[in-house]
PDB file of C-alpha atoms in Angstrom:
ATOM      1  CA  UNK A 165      11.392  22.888   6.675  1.00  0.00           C
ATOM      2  CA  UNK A 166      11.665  19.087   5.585  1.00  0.00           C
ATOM      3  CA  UNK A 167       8.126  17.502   5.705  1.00  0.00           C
ATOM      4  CA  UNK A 168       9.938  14.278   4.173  1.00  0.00           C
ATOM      5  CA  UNK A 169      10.811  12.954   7.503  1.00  0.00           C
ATOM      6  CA  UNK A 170       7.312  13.860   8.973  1.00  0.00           C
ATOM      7  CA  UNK A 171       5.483  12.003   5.855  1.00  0.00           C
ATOM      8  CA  UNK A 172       8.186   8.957   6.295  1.00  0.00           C
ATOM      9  CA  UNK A 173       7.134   8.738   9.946  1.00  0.00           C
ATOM     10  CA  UNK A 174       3.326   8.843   8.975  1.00  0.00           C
ATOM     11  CA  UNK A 175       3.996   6.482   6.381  1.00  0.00           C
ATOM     12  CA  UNK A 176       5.807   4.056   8.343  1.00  0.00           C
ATOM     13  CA  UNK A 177       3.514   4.152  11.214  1.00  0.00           C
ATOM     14  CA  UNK A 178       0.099   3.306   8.650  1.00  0.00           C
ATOM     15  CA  UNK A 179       2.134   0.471   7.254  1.00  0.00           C
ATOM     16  CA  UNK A 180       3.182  -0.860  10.581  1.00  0.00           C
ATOM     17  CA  UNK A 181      -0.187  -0.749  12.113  1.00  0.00           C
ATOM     18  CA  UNK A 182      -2.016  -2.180   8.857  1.00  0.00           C
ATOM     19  CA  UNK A 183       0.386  -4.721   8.801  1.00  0.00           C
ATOM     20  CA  UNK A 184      -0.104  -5.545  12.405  1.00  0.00           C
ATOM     21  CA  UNK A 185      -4.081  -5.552  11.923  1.00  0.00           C
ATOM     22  CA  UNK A 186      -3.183  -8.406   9.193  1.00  0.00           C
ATOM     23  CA  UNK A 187      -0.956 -10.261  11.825  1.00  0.00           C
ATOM     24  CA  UNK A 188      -4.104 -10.688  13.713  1.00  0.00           C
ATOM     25  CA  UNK A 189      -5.885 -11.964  10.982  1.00  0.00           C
ATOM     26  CA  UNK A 190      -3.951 -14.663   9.662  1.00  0.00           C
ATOM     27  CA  UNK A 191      -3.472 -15.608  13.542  1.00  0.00           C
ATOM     28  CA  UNK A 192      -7.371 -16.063  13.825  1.00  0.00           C
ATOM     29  CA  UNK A 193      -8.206 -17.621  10.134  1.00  0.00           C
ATOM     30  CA  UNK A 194      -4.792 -20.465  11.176  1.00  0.00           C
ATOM     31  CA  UNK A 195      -7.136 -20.917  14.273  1.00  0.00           C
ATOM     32  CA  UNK A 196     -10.211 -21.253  11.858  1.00  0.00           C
ATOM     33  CA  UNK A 197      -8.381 -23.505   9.961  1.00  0.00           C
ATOM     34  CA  UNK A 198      -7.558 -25.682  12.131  1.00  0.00           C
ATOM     35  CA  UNK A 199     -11.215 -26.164  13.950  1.00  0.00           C
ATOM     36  CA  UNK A 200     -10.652 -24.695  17.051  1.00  0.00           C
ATOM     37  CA  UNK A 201     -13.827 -23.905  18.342  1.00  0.00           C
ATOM     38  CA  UNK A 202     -14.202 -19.942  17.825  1.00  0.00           C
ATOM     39  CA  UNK A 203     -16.983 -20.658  20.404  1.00  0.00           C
ATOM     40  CA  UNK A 204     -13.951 -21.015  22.877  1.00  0.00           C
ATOM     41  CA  UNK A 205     -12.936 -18.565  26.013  1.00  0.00           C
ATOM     42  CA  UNK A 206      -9.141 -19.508  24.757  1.00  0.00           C
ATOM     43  CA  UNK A 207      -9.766 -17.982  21.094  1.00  0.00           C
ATOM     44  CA  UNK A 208     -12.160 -15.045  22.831  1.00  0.00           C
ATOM     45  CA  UNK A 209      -9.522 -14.409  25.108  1.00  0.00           C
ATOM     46  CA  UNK A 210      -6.665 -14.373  22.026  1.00  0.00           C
ATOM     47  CA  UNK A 211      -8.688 -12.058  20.346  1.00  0.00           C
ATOM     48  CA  UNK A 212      -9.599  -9.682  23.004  1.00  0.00           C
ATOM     49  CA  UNK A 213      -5.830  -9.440  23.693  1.00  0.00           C
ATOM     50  CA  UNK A 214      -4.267  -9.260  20.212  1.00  0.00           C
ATOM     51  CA  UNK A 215      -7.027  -6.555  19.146  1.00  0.00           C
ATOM     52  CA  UNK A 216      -6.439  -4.349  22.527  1.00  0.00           C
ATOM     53  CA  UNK A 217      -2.680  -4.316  21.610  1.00  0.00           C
ATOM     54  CA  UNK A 218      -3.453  -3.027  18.035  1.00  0.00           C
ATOM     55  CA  UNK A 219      -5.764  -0.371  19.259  1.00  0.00           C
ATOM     56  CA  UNK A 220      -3.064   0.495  22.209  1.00  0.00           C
ATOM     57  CA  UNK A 221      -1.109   0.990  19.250  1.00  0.00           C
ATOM     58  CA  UNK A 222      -3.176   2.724  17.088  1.00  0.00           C
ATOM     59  CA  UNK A 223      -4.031   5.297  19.910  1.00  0.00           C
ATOM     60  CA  UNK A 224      -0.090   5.789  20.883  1.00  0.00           C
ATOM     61  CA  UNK A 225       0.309   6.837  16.533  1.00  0.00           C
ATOM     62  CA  UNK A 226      -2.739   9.426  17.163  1.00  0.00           C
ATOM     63  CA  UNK A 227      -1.643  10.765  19.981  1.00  0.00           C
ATOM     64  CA  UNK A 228       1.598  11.409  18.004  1.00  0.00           C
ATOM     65  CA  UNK A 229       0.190  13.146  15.199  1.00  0.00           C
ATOM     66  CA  UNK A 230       1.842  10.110  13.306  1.00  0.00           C
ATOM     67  CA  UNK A 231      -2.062   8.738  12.263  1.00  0.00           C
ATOM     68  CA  UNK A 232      -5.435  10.651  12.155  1.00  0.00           C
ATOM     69  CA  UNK A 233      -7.935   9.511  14.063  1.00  0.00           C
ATOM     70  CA  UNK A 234     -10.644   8.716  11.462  1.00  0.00           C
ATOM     71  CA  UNK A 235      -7.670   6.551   9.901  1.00  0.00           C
ATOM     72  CA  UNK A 236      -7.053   4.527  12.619  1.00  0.00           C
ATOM     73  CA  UNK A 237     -10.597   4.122  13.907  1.00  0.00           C
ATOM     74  CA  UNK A 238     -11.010   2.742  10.013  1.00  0.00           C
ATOM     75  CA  UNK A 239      -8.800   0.547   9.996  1.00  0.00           C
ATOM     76  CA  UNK A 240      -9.883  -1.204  13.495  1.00  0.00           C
ATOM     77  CA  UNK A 241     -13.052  -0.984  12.106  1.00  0.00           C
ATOM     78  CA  UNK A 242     -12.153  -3.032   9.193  1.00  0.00           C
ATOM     79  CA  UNK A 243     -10.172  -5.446  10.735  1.00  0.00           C
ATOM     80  CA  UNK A 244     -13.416  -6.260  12.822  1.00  0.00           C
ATOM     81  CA  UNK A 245     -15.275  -6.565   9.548  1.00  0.00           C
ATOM     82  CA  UNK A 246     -12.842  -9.244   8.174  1.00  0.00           C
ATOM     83  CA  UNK A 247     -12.695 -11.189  11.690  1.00  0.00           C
ATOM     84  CA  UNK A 248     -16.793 -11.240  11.661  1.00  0.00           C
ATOM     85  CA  UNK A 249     -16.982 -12.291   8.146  1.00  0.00           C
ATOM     86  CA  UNK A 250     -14.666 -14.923   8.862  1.00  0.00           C
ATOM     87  CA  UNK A 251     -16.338 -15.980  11.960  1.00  0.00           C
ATOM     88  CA  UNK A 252     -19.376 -16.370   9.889  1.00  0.00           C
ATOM     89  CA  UNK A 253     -18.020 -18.136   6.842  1.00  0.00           C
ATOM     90  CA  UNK A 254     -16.592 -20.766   9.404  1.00  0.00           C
ATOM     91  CA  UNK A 255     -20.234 -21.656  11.300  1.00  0.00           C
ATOM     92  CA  UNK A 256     -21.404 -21.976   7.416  1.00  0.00           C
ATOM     93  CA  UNK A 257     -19.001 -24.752   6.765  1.00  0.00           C
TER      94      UNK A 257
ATOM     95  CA  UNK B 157      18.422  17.400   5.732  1.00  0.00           C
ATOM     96  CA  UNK B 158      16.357  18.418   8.947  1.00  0.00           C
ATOM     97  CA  UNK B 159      16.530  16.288  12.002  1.00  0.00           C
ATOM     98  CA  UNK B 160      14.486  18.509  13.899  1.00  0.00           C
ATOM     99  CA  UNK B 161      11.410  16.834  13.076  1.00  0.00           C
ATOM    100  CA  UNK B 162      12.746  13.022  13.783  1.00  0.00           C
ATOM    101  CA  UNK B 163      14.208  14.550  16.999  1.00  0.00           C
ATOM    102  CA  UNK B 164      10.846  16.307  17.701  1.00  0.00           C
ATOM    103  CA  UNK B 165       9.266  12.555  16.959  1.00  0.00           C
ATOM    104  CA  UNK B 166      11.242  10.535  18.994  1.00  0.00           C
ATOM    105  CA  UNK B 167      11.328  12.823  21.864  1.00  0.00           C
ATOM    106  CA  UNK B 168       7.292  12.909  21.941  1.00  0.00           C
ATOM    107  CA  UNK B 169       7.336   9.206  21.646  1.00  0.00           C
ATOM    108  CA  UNK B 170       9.658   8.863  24.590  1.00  0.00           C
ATOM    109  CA  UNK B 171       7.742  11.551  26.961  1.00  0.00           C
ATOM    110  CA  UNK B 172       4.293   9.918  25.558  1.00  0.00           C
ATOM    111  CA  UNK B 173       5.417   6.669  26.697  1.00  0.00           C
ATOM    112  CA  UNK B 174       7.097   8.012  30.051  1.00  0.00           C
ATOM    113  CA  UNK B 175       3.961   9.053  30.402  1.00  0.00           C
ATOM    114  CA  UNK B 176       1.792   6.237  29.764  1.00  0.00           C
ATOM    115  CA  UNK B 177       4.188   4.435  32.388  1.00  0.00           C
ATOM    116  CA  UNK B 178       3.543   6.765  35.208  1.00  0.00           C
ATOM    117  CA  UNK B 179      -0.364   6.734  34.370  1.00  0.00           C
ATOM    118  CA  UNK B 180       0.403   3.070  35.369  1.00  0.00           C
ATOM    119  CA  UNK B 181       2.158   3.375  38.565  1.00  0.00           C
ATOM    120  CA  UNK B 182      -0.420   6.035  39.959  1.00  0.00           C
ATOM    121  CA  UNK B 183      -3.294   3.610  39.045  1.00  0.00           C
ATOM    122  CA  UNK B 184      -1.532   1.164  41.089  1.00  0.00           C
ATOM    123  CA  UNK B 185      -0.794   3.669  43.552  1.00  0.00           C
ATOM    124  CA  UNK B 186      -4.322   4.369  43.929  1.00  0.00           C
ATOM    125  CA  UNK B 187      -5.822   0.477  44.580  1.00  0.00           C
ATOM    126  CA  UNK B 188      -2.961   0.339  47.271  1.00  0.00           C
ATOM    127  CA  UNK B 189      -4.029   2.769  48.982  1.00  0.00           C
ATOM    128  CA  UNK B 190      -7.689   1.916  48.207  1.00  0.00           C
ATOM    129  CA  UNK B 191      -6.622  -1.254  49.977  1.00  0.00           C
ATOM    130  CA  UNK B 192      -7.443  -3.624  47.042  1.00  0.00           C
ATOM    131  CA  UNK B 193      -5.884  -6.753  47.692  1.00  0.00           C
ATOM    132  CA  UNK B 194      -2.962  -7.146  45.678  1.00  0.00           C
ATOM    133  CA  UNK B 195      -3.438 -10.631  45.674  1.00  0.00           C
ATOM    134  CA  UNK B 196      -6.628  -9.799  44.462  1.00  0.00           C
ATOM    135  CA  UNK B 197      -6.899 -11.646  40.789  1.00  0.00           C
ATOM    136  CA  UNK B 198      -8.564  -8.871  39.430  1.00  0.00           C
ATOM    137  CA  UNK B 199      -5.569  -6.397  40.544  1.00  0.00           C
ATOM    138  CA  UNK B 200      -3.238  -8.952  39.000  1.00  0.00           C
ATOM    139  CA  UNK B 201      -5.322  -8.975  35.265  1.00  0.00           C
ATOM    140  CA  UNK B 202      -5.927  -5.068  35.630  1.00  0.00           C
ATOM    141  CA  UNK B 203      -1.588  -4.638  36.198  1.00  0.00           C
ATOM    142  CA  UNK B 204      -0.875  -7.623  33.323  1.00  0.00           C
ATOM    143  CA  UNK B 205      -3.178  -5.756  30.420  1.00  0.00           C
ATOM    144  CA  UNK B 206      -1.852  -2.469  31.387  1.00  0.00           C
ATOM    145  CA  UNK B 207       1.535  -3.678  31.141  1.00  0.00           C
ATOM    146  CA  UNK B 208       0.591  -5.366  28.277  1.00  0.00           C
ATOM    147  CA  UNK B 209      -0.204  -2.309  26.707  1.00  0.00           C
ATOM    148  CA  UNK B 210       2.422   0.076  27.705  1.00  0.00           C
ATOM    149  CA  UNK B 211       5.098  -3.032  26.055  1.00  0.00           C
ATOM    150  CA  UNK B 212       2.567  -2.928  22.828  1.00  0.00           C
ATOM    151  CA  UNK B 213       3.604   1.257  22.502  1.00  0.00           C
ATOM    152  CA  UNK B 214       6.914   0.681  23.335  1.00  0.00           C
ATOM    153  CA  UNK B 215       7.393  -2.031  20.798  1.00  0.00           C
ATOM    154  CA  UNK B 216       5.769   0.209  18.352  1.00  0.00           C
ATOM    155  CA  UNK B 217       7.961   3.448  18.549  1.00  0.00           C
ATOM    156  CA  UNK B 218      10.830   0.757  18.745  1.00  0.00           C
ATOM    157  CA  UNK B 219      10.120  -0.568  15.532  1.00  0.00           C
ATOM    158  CA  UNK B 220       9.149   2.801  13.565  1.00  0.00           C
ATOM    159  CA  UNK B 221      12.971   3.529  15.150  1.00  0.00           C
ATOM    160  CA  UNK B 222      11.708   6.596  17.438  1.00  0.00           C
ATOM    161  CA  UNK B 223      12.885   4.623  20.599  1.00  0.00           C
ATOM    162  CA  UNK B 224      16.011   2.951  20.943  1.00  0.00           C
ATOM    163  CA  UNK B 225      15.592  -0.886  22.026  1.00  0.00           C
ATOM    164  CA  UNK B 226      17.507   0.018  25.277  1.00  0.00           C
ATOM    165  CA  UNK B 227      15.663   2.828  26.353  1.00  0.00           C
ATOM    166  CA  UNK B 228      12.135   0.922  25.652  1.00  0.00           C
ATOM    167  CA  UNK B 229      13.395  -1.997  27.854  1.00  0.00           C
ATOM    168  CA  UNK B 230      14.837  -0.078  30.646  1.00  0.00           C
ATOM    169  CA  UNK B 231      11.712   2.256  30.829  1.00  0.00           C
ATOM    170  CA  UNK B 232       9.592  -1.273  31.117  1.00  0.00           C
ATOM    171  CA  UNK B 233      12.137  -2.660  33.838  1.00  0.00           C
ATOM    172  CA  UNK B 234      11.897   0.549  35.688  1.00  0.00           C
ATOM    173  CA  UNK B 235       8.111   0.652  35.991  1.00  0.00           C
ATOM    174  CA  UNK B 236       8.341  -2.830  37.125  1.00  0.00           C
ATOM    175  CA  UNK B 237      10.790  -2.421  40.080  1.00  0.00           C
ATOM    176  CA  UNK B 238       8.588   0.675  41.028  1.00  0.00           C
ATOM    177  CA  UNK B 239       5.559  -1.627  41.052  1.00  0.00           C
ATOM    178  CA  UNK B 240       7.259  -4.390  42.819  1.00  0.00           C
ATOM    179  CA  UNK B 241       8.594  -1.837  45.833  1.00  0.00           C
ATOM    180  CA  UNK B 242       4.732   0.207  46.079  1.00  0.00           C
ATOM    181  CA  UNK B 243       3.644  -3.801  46.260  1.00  0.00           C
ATOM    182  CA  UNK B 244       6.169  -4.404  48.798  1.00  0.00           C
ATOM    183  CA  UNK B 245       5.843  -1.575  50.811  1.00  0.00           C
ATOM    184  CA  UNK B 246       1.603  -2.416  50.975  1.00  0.00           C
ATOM    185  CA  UNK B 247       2.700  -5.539  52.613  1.00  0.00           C
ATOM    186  CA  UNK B 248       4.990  -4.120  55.513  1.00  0.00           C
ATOM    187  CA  UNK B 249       2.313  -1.921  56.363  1.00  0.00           C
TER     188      UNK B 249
END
């Protein structure tokens, strides 16, 4: 039995979803960066959305044995880490 | 090679998603006959993130190439004409 195409799958899937996470990011520090007010339903709203469609996602790769659970949950977890941090750094300013 | 496990991949991807589409309709299925108002905005912002979603997991397994393009769009454009007749069908009633 091949486990090359399983691992490629997995592999593929992590990368996808980690690089979606950081597709989020940049989206929210551009809207840092240009002083929209994070205090705003718009940029709530933007968020809400773009991180329910990463953890549709994420939940759609565990489901198919593609990601493990505790991986996935991490790296939502982390990606709401950064977005905090960054929320903070920009009421600092 | 073995192509049994990409087959076995991208045939749980479809079903999952099949799936994930009919756990749609039935929700529907059930504030229709609930008699929610389907004009109801709440009904309307329930439907969009839960299509939302389902295009999220489609676009996924379309880009880790487990779902052709084709078969991710027509399973979207066949949820959506069963939605729009169970919608139509709540209004002749």
């Amino acid at each position: 039995m091949s486990t090359d195409i399983k691992t490629n799958y997995q592999e593929a899937a992590y990368e996808l979803l980690k690089a979606d996470a950081n597709k989020i990011l940049k989206l929210i520090e551009v809207q840092m960066e240009n002083l929209t007010m994070p205090q705003c339903p718009l940029y709530e709203e933007v968020l809400d959305t773009q991180m329910f469609g990463l953890s549709r996602e994420i939940d759609f790769a565990v489901r198919l044995g593609l990601v493990e659970d505790k991986a996935g949950k991490e790296l939502l977890e982390k990606l709401e880490k950064q977005l905090s941090a960054l929320h903070e750094a920009s009421q600092n300013k």
